Short mmCIF file of N, CA and C in Angstrom, two decimals:
data_model
loop_
_atom_site.label_atom_id
_atom_site.label_comp_id
_atom_site.label_asym_id
_atom_site.label_seq_id
_atom_site.Cartn_x
_atom_site.Cartn_y
_atom_site.Cartn_z
N MET A 1 -24.51 1.92 -39.83
CA MET A 1 -23.32 1.20 -39.65
C MET A 1 -24.14 0.37 -38.15
N THR A 2 -24.20 -0.83 -38.52
CA THR A 2 -24.39 -1.69 -37.12
C THR A 2 -23.45 -2.84 -36.44
N VAL A 3 -23.79 -1.99 -35.10
CA VAL A 3 -21.71 -3.59 -34.78
C VAL A 3 -23.01 -4.75 -34.61
N ASP A 4 -21.98 -5.82 -33.87
CA ASP A 4 -22.75 -6.88 -33.87
C ASP A 4 -22.16 -7.14 -32.72
N ARG A 5 -22.73 -7.98 -31.33
CA ARG A 5 -22.40 -8.74 -30.45
C ARG A 5 -20.73 -9.12 -30.55
N ARG A 6 -20.40 -9.63 -31.30
CA ARG A 6 -18.89 -9.83 -31.37
C ARG A 6 -17.94 -9.11 -31.82
N THR A 7 -17.83 -8.14 -32.65
CA THR A 7 -17.20 -7.21 -32.60
C THR A 7 -17.48 -5.86 -31.46
N LEU A 8 -18.19 -6.22 -31.05
CA LEU A 8 -18.07 -5.22 -29.79
C LEU A 8 -17.52 -5.44 -28.79
N LEU A 9 -17.57 -7.15 -28.30
CA LEU A 9 -16.70 -8.34 -27.15
C LEU A 9 -15.10 -7.77 -27.38
N GLY A 10 -15.36 -8.06 -29.84
CA GLY A 10 -13.63 -7.74 -29.53
C GLY A 10 -13.42 -6.93 -29.31
N ALA A 11 -13.44 -6.22 -29.27
CA ALA A 11 -13.37 -4.12 -29.34
C ALA A 11 -13.19 -3.95 -27.35
N GLY A 12 -14.10 -4.47 -27.12
CA GLY A 12 -13.49 -4.50 -25.36
C GLY A 12 -12.26 -5.36 -24.79
N MET A 13 -12.20 -6.77 -25.45
CA MET A 13 -11.31 -7.58 -25.44
C MET A 13 -9.71 -6.53 -26.09
N ALA A 14 -9.80 -6.04 -26.63
CA ALA A 14 -9.00 -5.97 -27.11
C ALA A 14 -8.37 -4.29 -26.16
N ALA A 15 -8.92 -3.52 -25.81
CA ALA A 15 -8.96 -2.47 -24.74
C ALA A 15 -8.49 -2.86 -23.49
N ALA A 16 -8.87 -3.70 -23.64
CA ALA A 16 -8.90 -4.52 -21.79
C ALA A 16 -7.33 -5.13 -21.74
N VAL A 17 -6.85 -5.46 -23.07
CA VAL A 17 -5.13 -5.80 -22.91
C VAL A 17 -4.50 -5.50 -23.27
N THR A 18 -5.04 -4.16 -23.92
CA THR A 18 -4.04 -2.78 -24.26
C THR A 18 -3.90 -1.63 -22.60
N ALA A 19 -4.73 -1.69 -22.32
CA ALA A 19 -4.41 -1.53 -21.09
C ALA A 19 -3.44 -2.06 -19.89
N ILE A 20 -3.69 -3.41 -20.12
CA ILE A 20 -3.14 -3.95 -18.95
C ILE A 20 -1.62 -3.79 -19.00
N ILE A 21 -1.76 -4.21 -20.57
CA ILE A 21 0.01 -4.31 -21.49
C ILE A 21 0.44 -2.48 -20.96
N ALA A 22 -0.33 -1.58 -20.97
CA ALA A 22 0.39 -0.17 -21.46
C ALA A 22 0.60 -0.13 -19.73
N GLY A 23 -0.33 -0.84 -18.91
CA GLY A 23 0.48 0.30 -17.29
C GLY A 23 1.57 -0.73 -16.98
N ARG A 24 2.22 -2.48 -17.66
CA ARG A 24 3.23 -2.77 -17.42
C ARG A 24 3.93 -1.97 -18.38
N ALA A 25 3.89 -1.76 -18.96
CA ALA A 25 5.18 -0.65 -19.88
C ALA A 25 4.99 0.74 -18.92
N PHE A 26 3.75 1.05 -18.65
CA PHE A 26 4.84 2.65 -17.73
C PHE A 26 5.01 2.28 -16.53
N SER A 27 5.00 0.75 -15.93
CA SER A 27 5.45 0.71 -14.39
C SER A 27 6.25 1.39 -13.59
N ALA A 28 6.42 1.51 -12.72
CA ALA A 28 8.02 2.22 -12.46
C ALA A 28 9.55 0.85 -11.87
N PRO A 29 9.91 1.07 -12.77
CA PRO A 29 11.20 -0.12 -13.04
C PRO A 29 12.01 0.19 -11.00
N LYS A 30 12.36 -1.62 -10.65
CA LYS A 30 12.03 -2.17 -9.01
C LYS A 30 13.42 -0.86 -8.87
N ARG A 31 14.12 0.03 -7.65
CA ARG A 31 15.24 0.78 -7.47
C ARG A 31 15.80 -0.54 -6.23
N ALA A 32 17.29 0.47 -6.00
CA ALA A 32 17.52 0.20 -5.55
C ALA A 32 17.12 0.43 -3.94
N TYR A 33 17.46 0.44 -3.17
CA TYR A 33 16.63 0.08 -1.36
C TYR A 33 17.85 0.55 -0.56
N ALA A 34 17.99 1.26 0.54
CA ALA A 34 18.51 1.29 1.06
C ALA A 34 18.98 0.21 2.52
N PHE A 35 17.45 -0.53 2.88
CA PHE A 35 17.74 -1.43 3.66
C PHE A 35 17.28 -3.64 2.61
N THR A 36 18.14 -3.28 2.64
CA THR A 36 18.01 -4.37 1.66
C THR A 36 17.63 -6.73 2.71
N LEU A 37 17.03 -7.43 2.23
CA LEU A 37 17.18 -8.43 2.85
C LEU A 37 16.95 -9.54 1.78
N SER A 38 17.85 -10.89 2.30
CA SER A 38 17.81 -11.81 1.09
C SER A 38 15.52 -12.25 1.20
N ASP A 39 15.07 -13.32 0.18
CA ASP A 39 14.13 -13.70 0.40
C ASP A 39 14.06 -14.53 2.30
N ALA A 40 14.89 -15.62 2.24
CA ALA A 40 14.81 -15.86 3.67
C ALA A 40 15.24 -15.76 4.98
N GLU A 41 15.87 -14.05 4.49
CA GLU A 41 16.27 -13.23 5.49
C GLU A 41 14.65 -12.58 6.18
N TRP A 42 13.97 -11.97 4.47
CA TRP A 42 12.34 -11.30 5.21
C TRP A 42 11.62 -12.31 5.65
N ARG A 43 11.67 -13.75 5.62
CA ARG A 43 10.93 -14.83 5.81
C ARG A 43 10.91 -14.84 7.65
N LYS A 44 12.17 -15.09 8.13
CA LYS A 44 12.58 -15.02 8.50
C LYS A 44 12.68 -14.19 9.90
N ARG A 45 12.25 -12.75 9.73
CA ARG A 45 12.37 -11.53 10.27
C ARG A 45 10.74 -10.98 10.55
N LEU A 46 9.47 -11.29 9.78
CA LEU A 46 8.44 -11.35 9.00
C LEU A 46 7.36 -12.56 9.66
N SER A 47 6.43 -12.24 10.39
CA SER A 47 5.48 -13.12 10.40
C SER A 47 4.78 -13.28 8.53
N PRO A 48 4.40 -14.71 8.84
CA PRO A 48 3.64 -15.44 7.58
C PRO A 48 2.38 -13.98 7.07
N LEU A 49 2.02 -13.16 7.74
CA LEU A 49 1.04 -12.70 6.82
C LEU A 49 2.29 -10.98 6.92
N ALA A 50 2.75 -10.53 7.58
CA ALA A 50 3.56 -8.90 7.62
C ALA A 50 4.48 -9.60 5.94
N TYR A 51 5.11 -11.12 5.55
CA TYR A 51 5.75 -11.13 4.63
C TYR A 51 4.92 -11.14 3.12
N ALA A 52 3.36 -12.00 2.97
CA ALA A 52 3.04 -11.68 2.05
C ALA A 52 2.34 -10.31 1.81
N VAL A 53 2.03 -9.77 2.99
CA VAL A 53 1.62 -8.06 2.71
C VAL A 53 2.99 -6.97 2.28
N LEU A 54 3.94 -7.21 2.59
CA LEU A 54 5.38 -6.41 2.43
C LEU A 54 5.73 -6.99 1.26
N ARG A 55 6.06 -8.24 0.88
CA ARG A 55 7.52 -8.50 0.15
C ARG A 55 6.23 -9.28 -1.42
N GLU A 56 5.11 -8.89 -0.98
CA GLU A 56 4.47 -10.42 -1.96
C GLU A 56 3.06 -8.66 -2.34
N GLU A 57 3.01 -7.70 -1.49
CA GLU A 57 1.92 -6.90 -2.24
C GLU A 57 0.82 -7.37 -1.81
N ALA A 58 0.42 -8.58 -0.32
CA ALA A 58 -1.09 -9.06 -0.54
C ALA A 58 -1.80 -8.14 0.35
N THR A 59 -3.25 -7.93 0.68
CA THR A 59 -3.96 -6.91 1.26
C THR A 59 -4.30 -7.99 2.44
N GLU A 60 -4.07 -7.59 3.49
CA GLU A 60 -4.95 -7.91 4.96
C GLU A 60 -6.29 -7.79 5.00
N ARG A 61 -7.11 -9.27 5.57
CA ARG A 61 -8.70 -8.76 5.86
C ARG A 61 -9.01 -7.50 6.12
N ALA A 62 -10.33 -6.94 5.73
CA ALA A 62 -10.48 -5.84 6.65
C ALA A 62 -10.37 -6.37 8.21
N PHE A 63 -10.86 -4.44 8.78
CA PHE A 63 -11.22 -5.13 10.63
C PHE A 63 -9.93 -6.05 11.26
N THR A 64 -9.27 -6.31 10.41
CA THR A 64 -8.36 -7.55 11.57
C THR A 64 -7.11 -6.95 12.06
N SER A 65 -7.09 -5.73 11.75
CA SER A 65 -5.39 -5.65 11.89
C SER A 65 -5.96 -4.30 13.80
N PRO A 66 -5.16 -5.34 14.84
CA PRO A 66 -4.76 -4.57 16.18
C PRO A 66 -5.19 -2.75 15.42
N LEU A 67 -4.32 -2.36 14.97
CA LEU A 67 -3.57 -1.05 14.72
C LEU A 67 -5.17 -0.45 14.20
N ASN A 68 -6.04 -0.86 13.80
CA ASN A 68 -7.33 -0.40 13.83
C ASN A 68 -8.04 0.61 14.96
N LYS A 69 -7.37 -0.01 16.49
CA LYS A 69 -7.77 0.39 16.89
C LYS A 69 -7.29 0.89 18.17
N GLU A 70 -5.72 1.71 17.76
CA GLU A 70 -5.02 2.33 18.00
C GLU A 70 -4.90 4.01 18.92
N HIS A 71 -5.33 4.30 19.73
CA HIS A 71 -5.30 5.37 19.59
C HIS A 71 -4.20 6.77 20.33
N ARG A 72 -2.91 6.29 21.09
CA ARG A 72 -3.02 6.89 21.81
C ARG A 72 -1.56 7.34 20.78
N ALA A 73 -1.25 8.67 21.43
CA ALA A 73 0.13 9.35 20.40
C ALA A 73 1.02 8.52 20.52
N GLY A 74 1.59 8.46 18.90
CA GLY A 74 2.70 8.38 18.64
C GLY A 74 3.44 7.83 17.51
N THR A 75 3.88 7.33 16.62
CA THR A 75 4.09 6.89 15.64
C THR A 75 4.63 5.62 15.03
N PHE A 76 3.50 5.09 13.85
CA PHE A 76 3.56 4.01 12.70
C PHE A 76 5.25 3.92 12.66
N LEU A 77 5.92 2.80 12.17
CA LEU A 77 6.28 2.12 11.46
C LEU A 77 6.30 1.12 10.43
N CYS A 78 7.67 0.95 9.69
CA CYS A 78 7.00 -0.08 9.10
C CYS A 78 7.84 -1.18 9.43
N ALA A 79 7.05 -2.62 9.72
CA ALA A 79 7.08 -3.98 9.86
C ALA A 79 8.32 -4.16 9.22
N GLY A 80 8.70 -4.00 8.16
CA GLY A 80 9.77 -4.41 7.86
C GLY A 80 11.20 -3.90 8.22
N CYS A 81 11.38 -2.67 7.79
CA CYS A 81 12.75 -1.94 8.78
C CYS A 81 12.91 -1.21 9.63
N ALA A 82 12.05 -0.60 10.15
CA ALA A 82 11.44 -0.06 11.35
C ALA A 82 11.60 1.74 10.69
N LEU A 83 11.16 1.86 10.27
CA LEU A 83 11.62 3.40 9.33
C LEU A 83 10.10 4.17 9.74
N PRO A 84 10.20 4.90 10.50
CA PRO A 84 8.77 6.15 11.09
C PRO A 84 8.16 6.65 10.01
N LEU A 85 7.06 5.97 9.63
CA LEU A 85 5.87 6.40 8.19
C LEU A 85 4.75 7.44 8.29
N PHE A 86 3.97 7.23 10.04
CA PHE A 86 3.05 7.83 9.51
C PHE A 86 2.70 8.29 11.15
N SER A 87 2.46 9.83 11.57
CA SER A 87 2.56 10.17 13.02
C SER A 87 0.88 10.19 13.27
N SER A 88 0.55 9.61 14.26
CA SER A 88 -0.70 9.11 15.03
C SER A 88 -1.77 10.82 15.10
N ALA A 89 -1.13 11.82 14.54
CA ALA A 89 -1.46 12.51 14.78
C ALA A 89 -2.70 13.22 13.48
N THR A 90 -1.82 12.37 12.33
CA THR A 90 -2.67 12.31 11.22
C THR A 90 -3.79 10.99 10.80
N LYS A 91 -3.41 10.25 11.79
CA LYS A 91 -4.69 9.12 11.32
C LYS A 91 -6.42 9.31 11.60
N PHE A 92 -6.81 8.53 11.02
CA PHE A 92 -8.44 8.65 11.20
C PHE A 92 -9.32 7.45 10.75
N ALA A 93 -10.51 7.62 11.38
CA ALA A 93 -11.27 6.34 11.55
C ALA A 93 -12.11 6.77 9.74
N SER A 94 -11.53 5.80 9.21
CA SER A 94 -12.05 6.12 7.87
C SER A 94 -13.28 4.71 7.72
N GLY A 95 -12.95 3.92 8.38
CA GLY A 95 -14.44 3.40 8.70
C GLY A 95 -13.82 2.22 6.88
N THR A 96 -12.86 1.88 6.24
CA THR A 96 -12.46 1.01 5.19
C THR A 96 -12.35 -0.11 5.77
N GLY A 97 -11.98 -0.40 7.41
CA GLY A 97 -11.53 -1.47 8.06
C GLY A 97 -9.70 -1.85 8.25
N TRP A 98 -8.84 -0.84 7.37
CA TRP A 98 -7.55 -0.19 7.34
C TRP A 98 -6.86 0.85 7.96
N PRO A 99 -5.50 0.34 8.74
CA PRO A 99 -5.51 1.53 9.74
C PRO A 99 -5.57 3.08 8.38
N SER A 100 -6.04 4.03 8.39
CA SER A 100 -5.84 5.24 7.19
C SER A 100 -5.03 6.20 8.05
N PHE A 101 -4.38 7.03 7.25
CA PHE A 101 -3.71 8.18 7.48
C PHE A 101 -4.36 9.51 6.17
N TRP A 102 -3.70 11.09 7.08
CA TRP A 102 -4.01 11.82 5.82
C TRP A 102 -3.05 12.36 5.09
N ARG A 103 -1.69 11.89 5.66
CA ARG A 103 -0.44 12.30 5.34
C ARG A 103 0.45 11.30 6.02
N PRO A 104 1.82 10.95 4.87
CA PRO A 104 2.73 10.36 5.82
C PRO A 104 3.79 11.84 6.58
N LEU A 105 4.70 10.74 6.92
CA LEU A 105 5.80 11.70 7.45
C LEU A 105 6.75 12.04 6.17
N PRO A 106 7.67 13.12 6.68
CA PRO A 106 8.36 13.44 5.03
C PRO A 106 9.67 12.44 4.59
N ARG A 107 9.61 11.98 3.38
CA ARG A 107 10.52 11.28 2.49
C ARG A 107 10.95 9.63 3.55
N ALA A 108 9.04 9.14 3.65
CA ALA A 108 8.67 8.03 4.20
C ALA A 108 8.11 7.36 3.00
N VAL A 109 7.68 7.40 2.73
CA VAL A 109 7.21 6.68 1.37
C VAL A 109 6.95 6.93 0.19
N ASP A 110 7.08 5.42 -0.76
CA ASP A 110 7.46 5.90 -2.15
C ASP A 110 5.76 5.58 -2.63
N THR A 111 5.43 6.03 -4.35
CA THR A 111 4.39 6.05 -4.62
C THR A 111 4.13 5.12 -5.88
N SER A 112 4.02 4.36 -6.91
CA SER A 112 3.95 3.78 -7.87
C SER A 112 2.22 3.24 -8.12
N THR A 113 2.13 3.45 -9.42
CA THR A 113 0.74 3.13 -10.18
C THR A 113 0.43 1.33 -10.29
N ASP A 114 0.02 1.04 -9.86
CA ASP A 114 -0.51 -1.13 -9.91
C ASP A 114 -1.87 -0.86 -10.58
N TYR A 115 -2.03 -1.75 -11.46
CA TYR A 115 -2.73 -2.24 -12.29
C TYR A 115 -3.76 -3.34 -11.99
N LYS A 116 -3.13 -4.07 -10.97
CA LYS A 116 -3.46 -5.41 -10.53
C LYS A 116 -4.28 -5.90 -10.20
N ILE A 117 -5.57 -4.88 -10.24
CA ILE A 117 -6.92 -5.00 -9.93
C ILE A 117 -7.69 -4.63 -11.72
N GLY A 118 -6.58 -4.42 -12.48
CA GLY A 118 -7.47 -4.13 -14.16
C GLY A 118 -8.01 -2.10 -14.00
N VAL A 119 -7.95 -1.46 -12.96
CA VAL A 119 -7.71 -0.28 -13.05
C VAL A 119 -6.67 0.66 -12.23
N PRO A 120 -6.20 1.60 -12.73
CA PRO A 120 -5.11 2.00 -12.11
C PRO A 120 -5.21 2.81 -10.53
N ARG A 121 -4.54 2.17 -9.13
CA ARG A 121 -3.87 2.60 -8.70
C ARG A 121 -2.83 3.31 -8.10
N THR A 122 -2.59 3.56 -6.71
CA THR A 122 -1.90 4.40 -6.46
C THR A 122 -1.16 3.54 -5.28
N ALA A 123 -0.01 2.26 -5.45
CA ALA A 123 0.86 1.88 -4.52
C ALA A 123 1.06 2.36 -3.74
N VAL A 124 1.74 2.09 -2.02
CA VAL A 124 2.17 2.97 -1.28
C VAL A 124 3.31 1.86 -0.53
N SER A 125 4.64 1.87 -0.78
CA SER A 125 5.75 1.36 -0.26
C SER A 125 6.54 2.11 0.48
N CYS A 126 7.05 1.69 1.66
CA CYS A 126 8.19 2.00 2.32
C CYS A 126 9.18 2.60 1.87
N HIS A 127 9.78 3.65 1.70
CA HIS A 127 10.76 4.38 1.22
C HIS A 127 11.94 3.44 1.41
N ARG A 128 12.46 3.52 2.60
CA ARG A 128 14.03 2.78 3.11
C ARG A 128 13.76 0.61 2.01
N CYS A 129 12.55 0.30 2.43
CA CYS A 129 12.72 -0.84 2.35
C CYS A 129 11.99 -1.33 1.11
N GLY A 130 11.37 -0.46 0.04
CA GLY A 130 10.44 -0.89 -0.59
C GLY A 130 9.22 -1.69 -0.10
N GLY A 131 8.51 -2.33 0.95
CA GLY A 131 7.56 -2.87 1.50
C GLY A 131 6.90 -2.32 0.92
N HIS A 132 5.61 -3.73 0.87
CA HIS A 132 4.21 -2.45 0.37
C HIS A 132 3.59 -2.56 1.68
N LEU A 133 2.72 -1.52 1.44
CA LEU A 133 2.33 -0.53 2.89
C LEU A 133 0.39 -0.40 2.53
N GLY A 134 0.11 -0.30 1.23
CA GLY A 134 -1.47 -0.51 0.57
C GLY A 134 -1.27 0.50 -0.35
N HIS A 135 -2.78 1.13 -0.35
CA HIS A 135 -2.60 2.20 -0.86
C HIS A 135 -3.27 3.65 -0.53
N VAL A 136 -2.97 4.64 -1.59
CA VAL A 136 -3.98 6.44 -1.31
C VAL A 136 -4.50 6.62 -1.98
N PHE A 137 -6.01 7.01 -1.45
CA PHE A 137 -6.22 7.59 -2.58
C PHE A 137 -7.24 8.87 -2.28
N ASP A 138 -8.21 9.71 -2.81
CA ASP A 138 -8.11 10.97 -3.27
C ASP A 138 -9.52 11.03 -2.16
N ASP A 139 -10.41 10.22 -1.25
CA ASP A 139 -11.14 10.03 -0.43
C ASP A 139 -11.15 10.62 0.50
N GLY A 140 -10.17 11.04 1.56
CA GLY A 140 -9.87 11.68 2.69
C GLY A 140 -10.08 13.17 3.19
N PRO A 141 -9.84 12.96 4.33
CA PRO A 141 -10.53 14.36 5.00
C PRO A 141 -9.50 15.63 4.62
N PRO A 142 -9.75 17.11 5.03
CA PRO A 142 -8.80 17.64 5.16
C PRO A 142 -7.68 17.84 5.51
N PRO A 143 -6.32 18.46 6.30
CA PRO A 143 -6.21 18.86 4.86
C PRO A 143 -5.47 18.59 3.65
N THR A 144 -5.32 17.43 3.60
CA THR A 144 -4.63 17.04 2.13
C THR A 144 -5.56 16.29 1.18
N GLY A 145 -6.69 15.72 1.46
CA GLY A 145 -8.07 15.20 0.92
C GLY A 145 -7.34 13.54 0.39
N GLN A 146 -6.23 13.41 1.00
CA GLN A 146 -5.80 11.96 1.17
C GLN A 146 -6.34 10.58 2.06
N ARG A 147 -6.10 9.74 1.81
CA ARG A 147 -6.29 8.78 2.59
C ARG A 147 -5.39 7.35 2.15
N TYR A 148 -4.82 7.54 3.13
CA TYR A 148 -2.85 6.00 3.34
C TYR A 148 -3.94 5.42 3.56
N CYS A 149 -4.56 4.30 3.53
CA CYS A 149 -5.07 2.91 3.59
C CYS A 149 -4.10 2.27 3.51
N MET A 150 -3.55 1.79 5.02
CA MET A 150 -2.86 1.14 5.28
C MET A 150 -2.51 -0.21 5.49
N ASN A 151 -1.79 -1.11 5.13
CA ASN A 151 -2.50 -2.72 5.93
C ASN A 151 -1.73 -2.66 7.28
N GLY A 152 -2.19 -2.72 8.68
CA GLY A 152 -1.98 -2.81 9.54
C GLY A 152 -0.94 -4.14 9.99
N ALA A 153 -0.93 -5.63 9.07
CA ALA A 153 -0.05 -5.91 8.59
C ALA A 153 1.86 -5.50 8.94
N ALA A 154 1.69 -4.75 7.74
CA ALA A 154 3.05 -4.05 7.07
C ALA A 154 3.25 -2.63 8.28
N LEU A 155 2.94 -2.62 8.75
CA LEU A 155 3.31 -1.24 10.14
C LEU A 155 3.41 -2.29 11.05
N THR A 156 3.85 -1.47 12.10
CA THR A 156 3.99 -1.23 14.17
C THR A 156 4.04 -0.26 14.60
N PHE A 157 3.49 0.12 15.83
CA PHE A 157 2.99 1.10 16.34
C PHE A 157 4.06 1.37 18.06
N VAL A 158 4.80 2.64 17.91
CA VAL A 158 5.21 2.83 18.42
C VAL A 158 4.51 4.11 19.64
N ALA A 159 4.27 4.09 20.81
CA ALA A 159 3.64 5.06 21.75
C ALA A 159 4.91 6.35 21.99
N LYS A 160 4.19 6.99 22.16
CA LYS A 160 5.21 7.95 22.31
C LYS A 160 5.36 8.81 24.03
N GLY A 161 6.20 8.81 24.28
CA GLY A 161 6.90 8.65 25.58
C GLY A 161 6.90 7.31 25.92
#
């Protein structure tokens, strides 16, 4: 049996559409969060970049966050609701251009599957306000092997002491 180019392209398109639809079908429904604001209140509270990242799931440009160079002891908080998310003790230099951590604080983040670039990724959001923080990948250092690759615009930092 010979497969012509048109049949092969049609099968590929059908598979891609099916994957996108399946991704949407299996997306977790939005849940109610303990900290909520109206869209106008979020816009007033956040910088334009923080709003785009936290509320619209944008990604800041790599190597632009001052938090990449933050090496003091302390805690990284959600820029939307100030929930403590990551200890500085879990931050590491991933070389990716975004603040990276190998573990969040307990009950600080939620994860869901996102298909925005056509392939499944694990999106990370704030447990209290639902703000988009970034993604988690399985290429981090021990002990977890995970890399929580976070948008610096979604975080603030409070130094210890």
